[in-house]
mmCIF file of C-alpha atoms in Angstrom:
data_model
loop_
_atom_site.group_PDB
_atom_site.id
_atom_site.type_symbol
_atom_site.label_atom_id
_atom_site.label_comp_id
_atom_site.label_asym_id
_atom_site.label_seq_id
_atom_site.Cartn_x
_atom_site.Cartn_y
_atom_site.Cartn_z
ATOM 1 C CA MET N 1 59.951 -10.904 -82.400
ATOM 2 C CA LEU N 2 59.345 -8.180 -84.953
ATOM 3 C CA SER N 3 58.726 -4.493 -84.497
ATOM 4 C CA PRO N 4 54.987 -3.916 -85.083
ATOM 5 C CA LEU N 5 54.965 -0.528 -86.820
ATOM 6 C CA PRO N 6 57.107 -1.348 -89.887
ATOM 7 C CA VAL N 7 55.528 -4.785 -90.360
ATOM 8 C CA ALA N 8 51.997 -3.409 -90.020
ATOM 9 C CA ALA N 9 52.782 -0.535 -92.387
ATOM 10 C CA LEU N 10 54.357 -2.827 -94.984
ATOM 11 C CA VAL N 11 51.613 -5.476 -94.897
ATOM 12 C CA THR N 12 48.766 -2.942 -94.906
ATOM 13 C CA THR N 13 50.339 -0.957 -97.745
ATOM 14 C CA ALA N 14 50.906 -4.106 -99.819
ATOM 15 C CA VAL N 15 47.288 -5.204 -99.308
ATOM 16 C CA LEU N 16 45.958 -1.777 -100.301
ATOM 17 C CA VAL N 17 48.196 -1.610 -103.398
ATOM 18 C CA LEU N 18 46.913 -5.011 -104.530
ATOM 19 C CA MET N 19 43.381 -3.731 -103.928
ATOM 20 C CA LEU N 20 44.055 -0.715 -106.170
ATOM 21 C CA VAL N 21 45.314 -3.003 -108.951
ATOM 22 C CA GLU N 22 42.142 -5.075 -108.624
ATOM 23 C CA LEU N 23 40.080 -1.865 -108.709
ATOM 24 C CA GLN N 24 41.647 -0.902 -112.034
ATOM 25 C CA LEU N 25 40.806 -4.290 -113.551
ATOM 26 C CA SER N 26 37.299 -4.148 -112.104
ATOM 27 C CA SER N 27 36.694 -0.671 -113.549
ATOM 28 C CA PHE N 28 37.928 -1.735 -116.980
ATOM 29 C CA ASN N 29 35.726 -4.852 -116.954
ATOM 30 C CA GLU N 30 32.746 -2.889 -115.661
ATOM 31 C CA LYS N 31 32.894 -0.440 -118.572
ATOM 32 C CA SER N 32 33.144 -3.298 -121.031
ATOM 33 C CA LEU N 33 30.249 -5.211 -119.478
ATOM 34 C CA ARG N 34 27.996 -2.148 -119.373
ATOM 35 C CA ALA N 35 28.773 -1.471 -123.042
ATOM 36 C CA LYS N 36 27.604 -5.032 -123.787
ATOM 37 C CA GLY N 37 24.323 -4.498 -121.922
ATOM 38 C CA ALA N 38 25.116 -5.911 -118.496
ATOM 39 C CA VAL N 39 22.607 -5.046 -115.806
ATOM 40 C CA GLU N 40 23.171 -4.339 -112.130
ATOM 41 C CA PRO N 41 20.594 -5.584 -109.628
ATOM 42 C CA PRO N 42 19.079 -3.239 -107.065
ATOM 43 C CA ASP N 43 19.856 -3.357 -103.353
ATOM 44 C CA ASP N 44 23.533 -4.230 -103.701
ATOM 45 C CA VAL N 45 25.782 -3.415 -100.743
ATOM 46 C CA ILE N 46 28.712 -2.268 -102.886
ATOM 47 C CA GLY N 47 28.714 1.184 -101.278
ATOM 48 C CA TRP N 48 29.285 -0.312 -97.841
ATOM 49 C CA MET N 49 31.772 -2.833 -99.190
ATOM 50 C CA ARG N 50 33.894 -0.087 -100.747
ATOM 51 C CA VAL N 51 34.436 1.360 -97.282
ATOM 52 C CA ALA N 52 34.426 -1.791 -95.149
ATOM 53 C CA TYR N 53 36.887 -3.864 -97.198
ATOM 54 C CA PRO N 54 39.862 -1.488 -97.154
ATOM 55 C CA GLY N 55 38.752 -0.135 -93.781
ATOM 56 C CA ALA N 56 39.025 -3.552 -92.157
ATOM 57 C CA PHE N 57 42.632 -3.919 -93.301
ATOM 58 C CA VAL N 58 43.502 -0.405 -92.137
ATOM 59 C CA LEU N 59 42.008 -1.080 -88.693
ATOM 60 C CA ILE N 60 43.899 -4.369 -88.469
ATOM 61 C CA GLY N 61 47.095 -2.506 -89.391
ATOM 62 C CA ILE N 62 46.457 0.174 -86.765
ATOM 63 C CA GLU N 63 45.785 -2.400 -84.043
ATOM 64 C CA ALA N 64 49.024 -4.156 -84.925
ATOM 65 C CA ALA N 65 51.042 -0.937 -85.136
ATOM 66 C CA VAL N 66 50.081 0.142 -81.624
ATOM 67 C CA GLY N 67 50.381 -3.357 -80.179
ATOM 68 C CA GLY N 68 53.361 -5.196 -78.878
ATOM 69 C CA PRO N 69 56.049 -7.028 -80.832
ATOM 70 C CA LEU N 70 54.877 -9.458 -83.498
ATOM 71 C CA SER N 71 55.756 -13.128 -83.551
ATOM 72 C CA ARG N 72 57.706 -13.945 -86.702
ATOM 73 C CA ASN N 73 55.966 -17.343 -86.916
ATOM 74 C CA TRP N 74 52.486 -15.791 -86.901
ATOM 75 C CA VAL N 75 53.520 -13.201 -89.484
ATOM 76 C CA VAL N 76 54.837 -15.932 -91.779
ATOM 77 C CA ALA N 77 51.780 -18.155 -91.225
ATOM 78 C CA GLY N 78 49.427 -15.257 -91.964
ATOM 79 C CA LEU N 79 51.314 -14.249 -95.085
ATOM 80 C CA LEU N 80 51.277 -17.839 -96.373
ATOM 81 C CA LEU N 81 47.516 -17.965 -95.827
ATOM 82 C CA PHE N 82 47.193 -14.599 -97.562
ATOM 83 C CA GLY N 83 49.101 -16.006 -100.552
ATOM 84 C CA TRP N 84 46.710 -18.967 -100.668
ATOM 85 C CA ALA N 85 43.693 -16.648 -100.501
ATOM 86 C CA LYS N 86 45.073 -14.442 -103.287
ATOM 87 C CA ALA N 87 45.792 -17.506 -105.429
ATOM 88 C CA LEU N 88 42.183 -18.652 -105.013
ATOM 89 C CA LYS N 89 40.948 -15.154 -105.837
ATOM 90 C CA PHE N 90 43.115 -14.888 -108.951
ATOM 91 C CA TRP N 91 41.982 -18.360 -110.042
ATOM 92 C CA ALA N 92 38.350 -17.255 -109.714
ATOM 93 C CA MET N 93 39.095 -13.982 -111.516
ATOM 94 C CA ALA N 94 40.830 -15.845 -114.343
ATOM 95 C CA HIS N 95 37.808 -18.081 -114.895
ATOM 96 C CA LEU N 96 35.381 -15.175 -114.830
ATOM 97 C CA GLY N 97 37.654 -13.279 -117.212
ATOM 98 C CA SER N 98 36.165 -9.994 -118.374
ATOM 99 C CA ARG N 99 33.052 -10.714 -116.301
ATOM 100 C CA TRP N 100 34.919 -10.180 -112.998
ATOM 101 C CA THR N 101 34.144 -6.864 -111.283
ATOM 102 C CA PHE N 102 33.628 -5.497 -107.791
ATOM 103 C CA ARG N 103 30.002 -4.907 -108.771
ATOM 104 C CA VAL N 104 27.344 -7.516 -109.498
ATOM 105 C CA LEU N 105 26.867 -7.092 -113.255
ATOM 106 C CA VAL N 106 24.933 -9.732 -115.143
ATOM 107 C CA LEU N 107 25.356 -10.063 -118.875
ATOM 108 C CA PRO N 108 22.000 -11.255 -120.248
ATOM 109 C CA GLY N 109 22.292 -14.560 -122.058
ATOM 110 C CA ALA N 110 25.759 -15.336 -120.751
ATOM 111 C CA PRO N 111 26.002 -18.754 -119.087
ATOM 112 C CA LEU N 112 27.122 -19.213 -115.506
ATOM 113 C CA VAL N 113 30.797 -20.009 -115.118
ATOM 114 C CA THR N 114 31.263 -23.546 -113.810
ATOM 115 C CA SER N 115 34.943 -24.097 -114.522
ATOM 116 C CA GLY N 116 38.001 -23.629 -112.341
ATOM 117 C CA PRO N 117 37.160 -23.029 -108.690
ATOM 118 C CA TYR N 118 33.492 -22.653 -109.648
ATOM 119 C CA ARG N 119 33.414 -26.450 -110.077
ATOM 120 C CA PHE N 120 33.859 -26.736 -106.307
ATOM 121 C CA LEU N 121 32.449 -23.526 -104.839
ATOM 122 C CA ARG N 122 29.552 -21.317 -105.823
ATOM 123 C CA HIS N 123 31.355 -18.138 -104.686
ATOM 124 C CA PRO N 124 35.109 -18.797 -104.489
ATOM 125 C CA ASN N 125 35.968 -15.107 -104.718
ATOM 126 C CA TYR N 126 34.128 -14.421 -101.463
ATOM 127 C CA VAL N 127 35.847 -17.353 -99.753
ATOM 128 C CA ALA N 128 39.144 -15.833 -100.874
ATOM 129 C CA VAL N 129 38.219 -12.369 -99.595
ATOM 130 C CA MET N 130 37.367 -13.784 -96.181
ATOM 131 C CA GLY N 131 40.653 -15.699 -96.297
ATOM 132 C CA GLU N 132 42.503 -12.436 -96.946
ATOM 133 C CA LEU N 133 40.941 -10.829 -93.875
ATOM 134 C CA VAL N 134 41.663 -13.821 -91.657
ATOM 135 C CA ALA N 135 45.217 -14.036 -92.980
ATOM 136 C CA VAL N 136 46.093 -10.396 -92.353
ATOM 137 C CA ALA N 137 44.541 -10.510 -88.881
ATOM 138 C CA ILE N 138 46.698 -13.559 -88.124
ATOM 139 C CA ALA N 139 49.845 -12.071 -89.649
ATOM 140 C CA LEU N 140 49.464 -8.822 -87.731
ATOM 141 C CA GLN N 141 48.101 -10.508 -84.606
ATOM 142 C CA ALA N 142 45.139 -8.153 -84.414
ATOM 143 C CA PRO N 143 42.352 -10.121 -82.716
ATOM 144 C CA LEU N 144 39.929 -7.270 -81.984
ATOM 145 C CA SER N 145 39.857 -5.541 -85.360
ATOM 146 C CA GLY N 146 40.375 -8.884 -87.084
ATOM 147 C CA VAL N 147 37.231 -10.378 -85.578
ATOM 148 C CA ALA N 148 35.299 -7.132 -86.115
ATOM 149 C CA GLY N 149 36.402 -6.969 -89.764
ATOM 150 C CA ILE N 150 35.648 -10.623 -90.417
ATOM 151 C CA VAL N 151 32.209 -10.491 -88.811
ATOM 152 C CA GLY N 152 31.288 -7.127 -90.353
ATOM 153 C CA PHE N 153 32.512 -7.901 -93.826
ATOM 154 C CA GLY N 154 31.165 -11.439 -93.572
ATOM 155 C CA TRP N 155 27.711 -9.969 -92.991
ATOM 156 C CA LEU N 156 28.115 -7.744 -96.064
ATOM 157 C CA ILE N 157 29.197 -10.744 -98.141
ATOM 158 C CA TRP N 158 26.164 -12.691 -96.920
ATOM 159 C CA ARG N 159 23.928 -9.831 -98.091
ATOM 160 C CA ARG N 160 25.896 -9.569 -101.343
ATOM 161 C CA VAL N 161 25.488 -13.272 -102.113
ATOM 162 C CA ARG N 162 21.716 -12.933 -101.723
ATOM 163 C CA VAL N 163 21.702 -10.060 -104.250
ATOM 164 C CA GLU N 164 23.982 -11.988 -106.598
ATOM 165 C CA GLU N 165 21.935 -15.177 -106.407
ATOM 166 C CA ARG N 166 18.766 -13.270 -107.262
ATOM 167 C CA ALA N 167 20.521 -11.594 -110.188
ATOM 168 C CA LEU N 168 21.961 -14.855 -111.511
ATOM 169 C CA SER N 169 18.822 -16.948 -111.029
ATOM 170 C CA GLY N 170 17.798 -16.498 -114.655
ATOM 171 C CA GLN N 171 21.189 -17.490 -116.071
ATOM 172 C CA THR N 172 21.843 -20.863 -117.646
ATOM 173 C CA THR N 173 24.634 -23.182 -116.613
ATOM 174 C CA ALA N 174 27.757 -23.198 -118.800
ATOM 175 C CA ARG N 175 28.866 -26.460 -120.287
ATOM 176 C CA PRO N 176 32.406 -27.473 -119.243
#
């Protein structure tokens, strides 16, 4: 058994630091895309996502920190799943390249990406994000905030996918 406070603090801090690194890349790519004429669709839920995504991890960390001892096996299993989710996310990011951002920005005339994980999934990045939430909830054994975060953020992703699909509907399919 592991002491909950240091494990929760370490895992939550690591997740938030990775999120800040991703934010820097997203901001850089966003500026570049906007300079090239990328357009952002209306009705995006990015404002809510900016709060809900880190907030879910913080709540999971708090639930774990005030809970009882953590099972080493569940921590390891959750962290392995988190590594898988991050690998999927980085694979998706690599195939989107400079077109990857936190925002939905569509570069007119640019073909849809259909390589890498996009050969198998329409939205692999969102699958990875949900995997991150599930993984941290498992690792920190936080069922209440874990379920709340997964359901709440899952709803935001569902809304986000609808916005993204509308925005991408005029794009052509890339040739492999």
